[in-house]
Amino acid sequence: LAVIFQLARKHRVNADQLAETLTLLEQELQSLQDGGESIDALQQQVDELASDYETVANKLSVIRGKASQIMASEINQQLQRLSMEGAELLVQLTAFNEGEYRASGFEEVEFVIATNPGQPHKPLAKIASGGELSRVSLAIQVVAAAHSKIPTLVFDEVDVGIGGSTADIVGQLLKTLGDRGQVISVTHQPQVAAHAHHHYRASKVVEANSAESLMVALNRQQRVDELARMLGGAQVTDQTLSHASELLSLASD
């Protein structure tokens, strides 16, 4: 009895649980003795999975290499339309170290761009201005829209630094994206706003101790008035209204 209670104290169980404890210890001992075989089996499994990974990753690399050239070419065509003449975007594929397995495959994908001829290509974040980033983003989204599953795209003043015919092209591209999904665009360009399926005017009312932001949906006449204000500023004339009406009609065709 003394030995039984001593063993129970040692293993921190009740005396009537010693038989169960013995069984568990025997199972643990057996698993440790079989550890070498388990490691060999696991290593074989790792080798098989690595082989499967390499087969799929190699196929992805081939497809990615072809698609990157086509995508870059189509994006550059859009950039020319967006008044970024001379700019060239490349889809750069950088291979990982040998034996390095990642969910993205054998290489890292990065967009690099040269905004002027003769300049080296650098990552977008290091070389492009805010307005250029917006336009490059728009060009990428237009090209990728046919395969994109993103339900909503938001562009904040994608038309910064442009105007005239280029702003009209931006409006056309945003409208094309809007035919495939929801696009929300903040703009101060009447050429862009005229192409919208729906036009909302954002404003802010400031009182003594508070400020309130308002968003109002505009009907056609209100759109004409707002476009005229965007075209002519505070002083809206009959000629400005006529120009705004024509702008909206042309964009709606």
GROMACS .gro file of C-alpha atoms in nm:
model
  253
    1LEU     CA    1   0.000   0.000   0.000
    2ALA     CA    2   0.287   0.235   0.078
    3VAL     CA    3   0.431   0.182  -0.271
    4ILE     CA    4   0.091   0.238  -0.432
    5PHE     CA    5   0.035   0.569  -0.251
    6GLN     CA    6   0.393   0.675  -0.317
    7LEU     CA    7   0.344   0.618  -0.693
    8ALA     CA    8   0.011   0.804  -0.682
    9ARG     CA    9   0.182   1.105  -0.522
   10LYS     CA   10   0.465   1.090  -0.774
   11HIS     CA   11   0.232   1.098  -1.075
   12ARG     CA   12  -0.020   1.327  -0.903
   13VAL     CA   13  -0.319   1.099  -0.953
   14ASN     CA   14  -0.549   0.904  -0.726
   15ALA     CA   15  -0.444   0.553  -0.632
   16ASP     CA   16  -0.727   0.400  -0.837
   17GLN     CA   17  -0.598   0.586  -1.149
   18LEU     CA   18  -0.254   0.426  -1.150
   19ALA     CA   19  -0.355   0.152  -1.396
   20GLU     CA   20  -0.476   0.414  -1.646
   21THR     CA   21  -0.160   0.619  -1.590
   22LEU     CA   22   0.052   0.312  -1.662
   23THR     CA   23  -0.127   0.258  -1.992
   24LEU     CA   24  -0.070   0.620  -2.096
   25LEU     CA   25   0.299   0.602  -2.007
   26GLU     CA   26   0.342   0.279  -2.203
   27GLN     CA   27   0.179   0.443  -2.509
   28GLU     CA   28   0.405   0.748  -2.476
   29LEU     CA   29   0.712   0.526  -2.446
   30GLN     CA   30   0.610   0.333  -2.757
   31SER     CA   31   0.563   0.653  -2.958
   32LEU     CA   32   0.911   0.771  -2.852
   33GLN     CA   33   1.065   0.438  -2.952
   34ASP     CA   34   0.894   0.463  -3.293
   35GLY     CA   35   1.005   0.824  -3.341
   36GLY     CA   36   1.267   0.740  -3.604
   37GLU     CA   37   1.014   0.569  -3.825
   38SER     CA   38   0.771   0.861  -3.783
   39ILE     CA   39   1.039   1.110  -3.889
   40ASP     CA   40   1.118   0.904  -4.198
   41ALA     CA   41   0.750   0.887  -4.291
   42LEU     CA   42   0.706   1.261  -4.239
   43GLN     CA   43   1.016   1.337  -4.446
   44GLN     CA   44   0.881   1.124  -4.730
   45GLN     CA   45   0.553   1.313  -4.710
   46VAL     CA   46   0.739   1.647  -4.720
   47ASP     CA   47   0.933   1.534  -5.029
   48GLU     CA   48   0.613   1.431  -5.207
   49LEU     CA   49   0.441   1.760  -5.124
   50ALA     CA   50   0.748   1.957  -5.236
   51SER     CA   51   0.744   1.775  -5.570
   52ASP     CA   52   0.374   1.855  -5.618
   53TYR     CA   53   0.439   2.218  -5.523
   54GLU     CA   54   0.724   2.253  -5.772
   55THR     CA   55   0.513   2.110  -6.054
   56VAL     CA   56   0.229   2.355  -5.992
   57ALA     CA   57   0.463   2.650  -5.924
   58ASN     CA   58   0.651   2.590  -6.251
   59LYS     CA   59   0.324   2.597  -6.444
   60LEU     CA   60   0.227   2.919  -6.265
   61SER     CA   61   0.563   3.077  -6.352
   62VAL     CA   62   0.517   3.005  -6.723
   63ILE     CA   63   0.162   3.143  -6.726
   64ARG     CA   64   0.264   3.443  -6.515
   65GLY     CA   65   0.557   3.523  -6.745
   66LYS     CA   66   0.334   3.539  -7.053
   67ALA     CA   67   0.048   3.723  -6.879
   68SER     CA   68   0.279   3.985  -6.726
   69GLN     CA   69   0.397   4.099  -7.071
   70ILE     CA   70   0.043   4.120  -7.209
   71MET     CA   71  -0.086   4.304  -6.901
   72ALA     CA   72   0.202   4.554  -6.902
   73SER     CA   73   0.143   4.630  -7.270
   74GLU     CA   74  -0.228   4.694  -7.217
   75ILE     CA   75  -0.164   4.911  -6.909
   76ASN     CA   76   0.090   5.120  -7.102
   77GLN     CA   77  -0.168   5.180  -7.374
   78GLN     CA   78  -0.406   5.317  -7.111
   79LEU     CA   79  -0.129   5.533  -6.960
   80GLN     CA   80  -0.073   5.701  -7.296
   81ARG     CA   81  -0.443   5.787  -7.307
   82LEU     CA   82  -0.416   5.931  -6.956
   83SER     CA   83  -0.152   6.189  -7.057
   84MET     CA   84   0.143   5.991  -6.921
   85GLU     CA   85   0.334   5.994  -7.249
   86GLY     CA   86   0.672   5.830  -7.223
   87ALA     CA   87   0.580   5.639  -6.910
   88GLU     CA   88   0.643   5.266  -6.915
   89LEU     CA   89   0.517   5.018  -6.659
   90LEU     CA   90   0.666   4.671  -6.626
   91VAL     CA   91   0.542   4.372  -6.429
   92GLN     CA   92   0.864   4.258  -6.264
   93LEU     CA   93   0.903   3.896  -6.154
   94THR     CA   94   1.177   3.837  -5.894
   95ALA     CA   95   1.262   3.476  -5.815
   96PHE     CA   96   1.290   3.366  -5.452
   97ASN     CA   97   1.591   3.175  -5.322
   98GLU     CA   98   1.611   2.813  -5.430
   99GLY     CA   99   1.412   2.586  -5.201
  100GLU     CA  100   1.206   2.875  -5.063
  101TYR     CA  101   0.840   2.781  -5.090
  102ARG     CA  102   0.570   3.047  -5.066
  103ALA     CA  103   0.199   3.059  -5.136
  104SER     CA  104   0.261   3.302  -5.425
  105GLY     CA  105   0.484   3.062  -5.618
  106PHE     CA  106   0.849   3.083  -5.717
  107GLU     CA  107   0.863   3.460  -5.768
  108GLU     CA  108   0.752   3.792  -5.623
  109VAL     CA  109   0.538   4.014  -5.847
  110GLU     CA  110   0.593   4.390  -5.841
  111PHE     CA  111   0.483   4.681  -6.060
  112VAL     CA  112   0.774   4.909  -6.154
  113ILE     CA  113   0.753   5.222  -6.368
  114ALA     CA  114   0.964   5.480  -6.547
  115THR     CA  115   0.767   5.803  -6.581
  116ASN     CA  116   1.005   5.950  -6.841
  117PRO     CA  117   1.205   5.791  -7.126
  118GLY     CA  118   1.559   5.694  -7.033
  119GLN     CA  119   1.490   5.674  -6.660
  120PRO     CA  120   1.536   5.346  -6.469
  121HIS     CA  121   1.226   5.157  -6.365
  122LYS     CA  122   1.151   5.185  -5.995
  123PRO     CA  123   0.870   5.065  -5.765
  124LEU     CA  124   0.553   5.271  -5.797
  125ALA     CA  125   0.558   5.393  -5.438
  126LYS     CA  126   0.910   5.535  -5.477
  127ILE     CA  127   0.877   5.721  -5.805
  128ALA     CA  128   0.517   5.813  -5.884
  129SER     CA  129   0.338   6.121  -5.750
  130GLY     CA  130  -0.009   6.103  -5.596
  131GLY     CA  131  -0.180   6.196  -5.922
  132GLU     CA  132   0.035   5.951  -6.119
  133LEU     CA  133  -0.041   5.673  -5.872
  134SER     CA  134  -0.413   5.738  -5.915
  135ARG     CA  135  -0.389   5.723  -6.292
  136VAL     CA  136  -0.172   5.412  -6.290
  137SER     CA  137  -0.419   5.251  -6.050
  138LEU     CA  138  -0.703   5.344  -6.284
  139ALA     CA  139  -0.519   5.199  -6.584
  140ILE     CA  140  -0.452   4.873  -6.395
  141GLN     CA  141  -0.815   4.846  -6.284
  142VAL     CA  142  -0.943   4.906  -6.638
  143VAL     CA  143  -0.721   4.627  -6.774
  144ALA     CA  144  -0.799   4.390  -6.486
  145ALA     CA  145  -1.171   4.469  -6.473
  146ALA     CA  146  -1.264   4.177  -6.697
  147HIS     CA  147  -1.124   3.936  -6.435
  148SER     CA  148  -1.171   4.137  -6.115
  149LYS     CA  149  -1.412   4.025  -5.844
  150ILE     CA  150  -1.379   4.341  -5.632
  151PRO     CA  151  -1.738   4.466  -5.582
  152THR     CA  152  -1.658   4.833  -5.516
  153LEU     CA  153  -1.374   5.061  -5.627
  154VAL     CA  154  -1.313   5.402  -5.469
  155PHE     CA  155  -1.108   5.671  -5.646
  156ASP     CA  156  -1.026   5.989  -5.456
  157GLU     CA  157  -0.952   6.266  -5.707
  158VAL     CA  158  -0.799   6.033  -5.967
  159ASP     CA  159  -0.804   6.334  -6.202
  160VAL     CA  160  -0.558   6.548  -6.002
  161GLY     CA  161  -0.337   6.757  -6.230
  162ILE     CA  162  -0.523   6.686  -6.552
  163GLY     CA  163  -0.804   6.850  -6.746
  164GLY     CA  164  -0.961   6.892  -7.087
  165SER     CA  165  -0.964   6.587  -7.312
  166THR     CA  166  -0.763   6.378  -7.065
  167ALA     CA  167  -1.021   6.438  -6.791
  168ASP     CA  168  -1.288   6.331  -7.039
  169ILE     CA  169  -1.099   6.006  -7.102
  170VAL     CA  170  -1.075   5.947  -6.726
  171GLY     CA  171  -1.452   5.989  -6.706
  172GLN     CA  172  -1.500   5.740  -6.988
  173LEU     CA  173  -1.275   5.484  -6.820
  174LEU     CA  174  -1.451   5.522  -6.485
  175LYS     CA  175  -1.785   5.480  -6.660
  176THR     CA  176  -1.656   5.161  -6.824
  177LEU     CA  177  -1.559   5.027  -6.482
  178GLY     CA  178  -1.899   5.133  -6.349
  179ASP     CA  179  -2.066   4.910  -6.607
  180ARG     CA  180  -1.901   4.606  -6.441
  181GLY     CA  181  -1.928   4.700  -6.073
  182GLN     CA  182  -1.975   4.985  -5.831
  183VAL     CA  183  -1.734   5.278  -5.870
  184ILE     CA  184  -1.729   5.573  -5.630
  185SER     CA  185  -1.519   5.867  -5.747
  186VAL     CA  186  -1.453   6.200  -5.577
  187THR     CA  187  -1.386   6.462  -5.844
  188HIS     CA  188  -1.366   6.836  -5.909
  189GLN     CA  189  -1.356   6.789  -6.285
  190PRO     CA  190  -1.683   6.851  -6.472
  191GLN     CA  191  -1.565   6.627  -6.759
  192VAL     CA  192  -1.540   6.336  -6.515
  193ALA     CA  193  -1.862   6.410  -6.326
  194ALA     CA  194  -2.059   6.430  -6.652
  195HIS     CA  195  -1.989   6.062  -6.724
  196ALA     CA  196  -2.124   5.938  -6.388
  197HIS     CA  197  -2.433   5.718  -6.383
  198HIS     CA  198  -2.536   5.903  -6.064
  199HIS     CA  199  -2.413   6.241  -5.944
  200TYR     CA  200  -2.403   6.339  -5.576
  201ARG     CA  201  -2.300   6.680  -5.443
  202ALA     CA  202  -2.104   6.677  -5.120
  203SER     CA  203  -2.113   6.984  -4.897
  204LYS     CA  204  -2.048   7.088  -4.538
  205VAL     CA  205  -2.260   7.310  -4.316
  206VAL     CA  206  -2.069   7.478  -4.032
  207GLU     CA  207  -2.259   7.614  -3.733
  208ALA     CA  208  -2.141   7.767  -3.409
  209ASN     CA  209  -2.033   7.450  -3.234
  210SER     CA  210  -2.067   7.181  -3.498
  211ALA     CA  211  -2.019   7.087  -3.862
  212GLU     CA  212  -2.238   6.857  -4.071
  213SER     CA  213  -2.152   6.690  -4.400
  214LEU     CA  214  -2.429   6.648  -4.655
  215MET     CA  215  -2.462   6.424  -4.961
  216VAL     CA  216  -2.741   6.510  -5.205
  217ALA     CA  217  -2.842   6.312  -5.516
  218LEU     CA  218  -2.892   6.539  -5.816
  219ASN     CA  219  -3.153   6.513  -6.091
  220ARG     CA  220  -3.067   6.611  -6.448
  221GLN     CA  221  -3.132   6.983  -6.412
  222GLN     CA  222  -2.944   6.993  -6.084
  223ARG     CA  223  -2.656   6.811  -6.254
  224VAL     CA  224  -2.648   7.078  -6.525
  225ASP     CA  225  -2.641   7.350  -6.259
  226GLU     CA  226  -2.363   7.174  -6.067
  227LEU     CA  227  -2.156   7.112  -6.380
  228ALA     CA  228  -2.199   7.479  -6.472
  229ARG     CA  229  -2.071   7.577  -6.127
  230MET     CA  230  -1.774   7.343  -6.169
  231LEU     CA  231  -1.703   7.493  -6.511
  232GLY     CA  232  -1.755   7.859  -6.432
  233GLY     CA  233  -1.704   7.901  -6.062
  234ALA     CA  234  -1.929   8.121  -5.848
  235GLN     CA  235  -2.057   8.326  -6.145
  236VAL     CA  236  -2.280   8.100  -6.359
  237THR     CA  237  -2.397   8.246  -6.690
  238ASP     CA  238  -2.640   8.125  -6.955
  239GLN     CA  239  -2.343   8.034  -7.172
  240THR     CA  240  -2.193   7.826  -6.893
  241LEU     CA  241  -2.525   7.650  -6.839
  242SER     CA  242  -2.547   7.576  -7.211
  243HIS     CA  243  -2.194   7.435  -7.208
  244ALA     CA  244  -2.276   7.219  -6.902
  245SER     CA  245  -2.592   7.085  -7.067
  246GLU     CA  246  -2.399   6.997  -7.382
  247LEU     CA  247  -2.125   6.831  -7.177
  248LEU     CA  248  -2.379   6.613  -6.997
  249SER     CA  249  -2.559   6.523  -7.321
  250LEU     CA  250  -2.236   6.421  -7.493
  251ALA     CA  251  -2.128   6.210  -7.196
  252SER     CA  252  -2.466   6.035  -7.185
  253ASP     CA  253  -2.454   5.928  -7.551
   0.00000   0.00000   0.00000
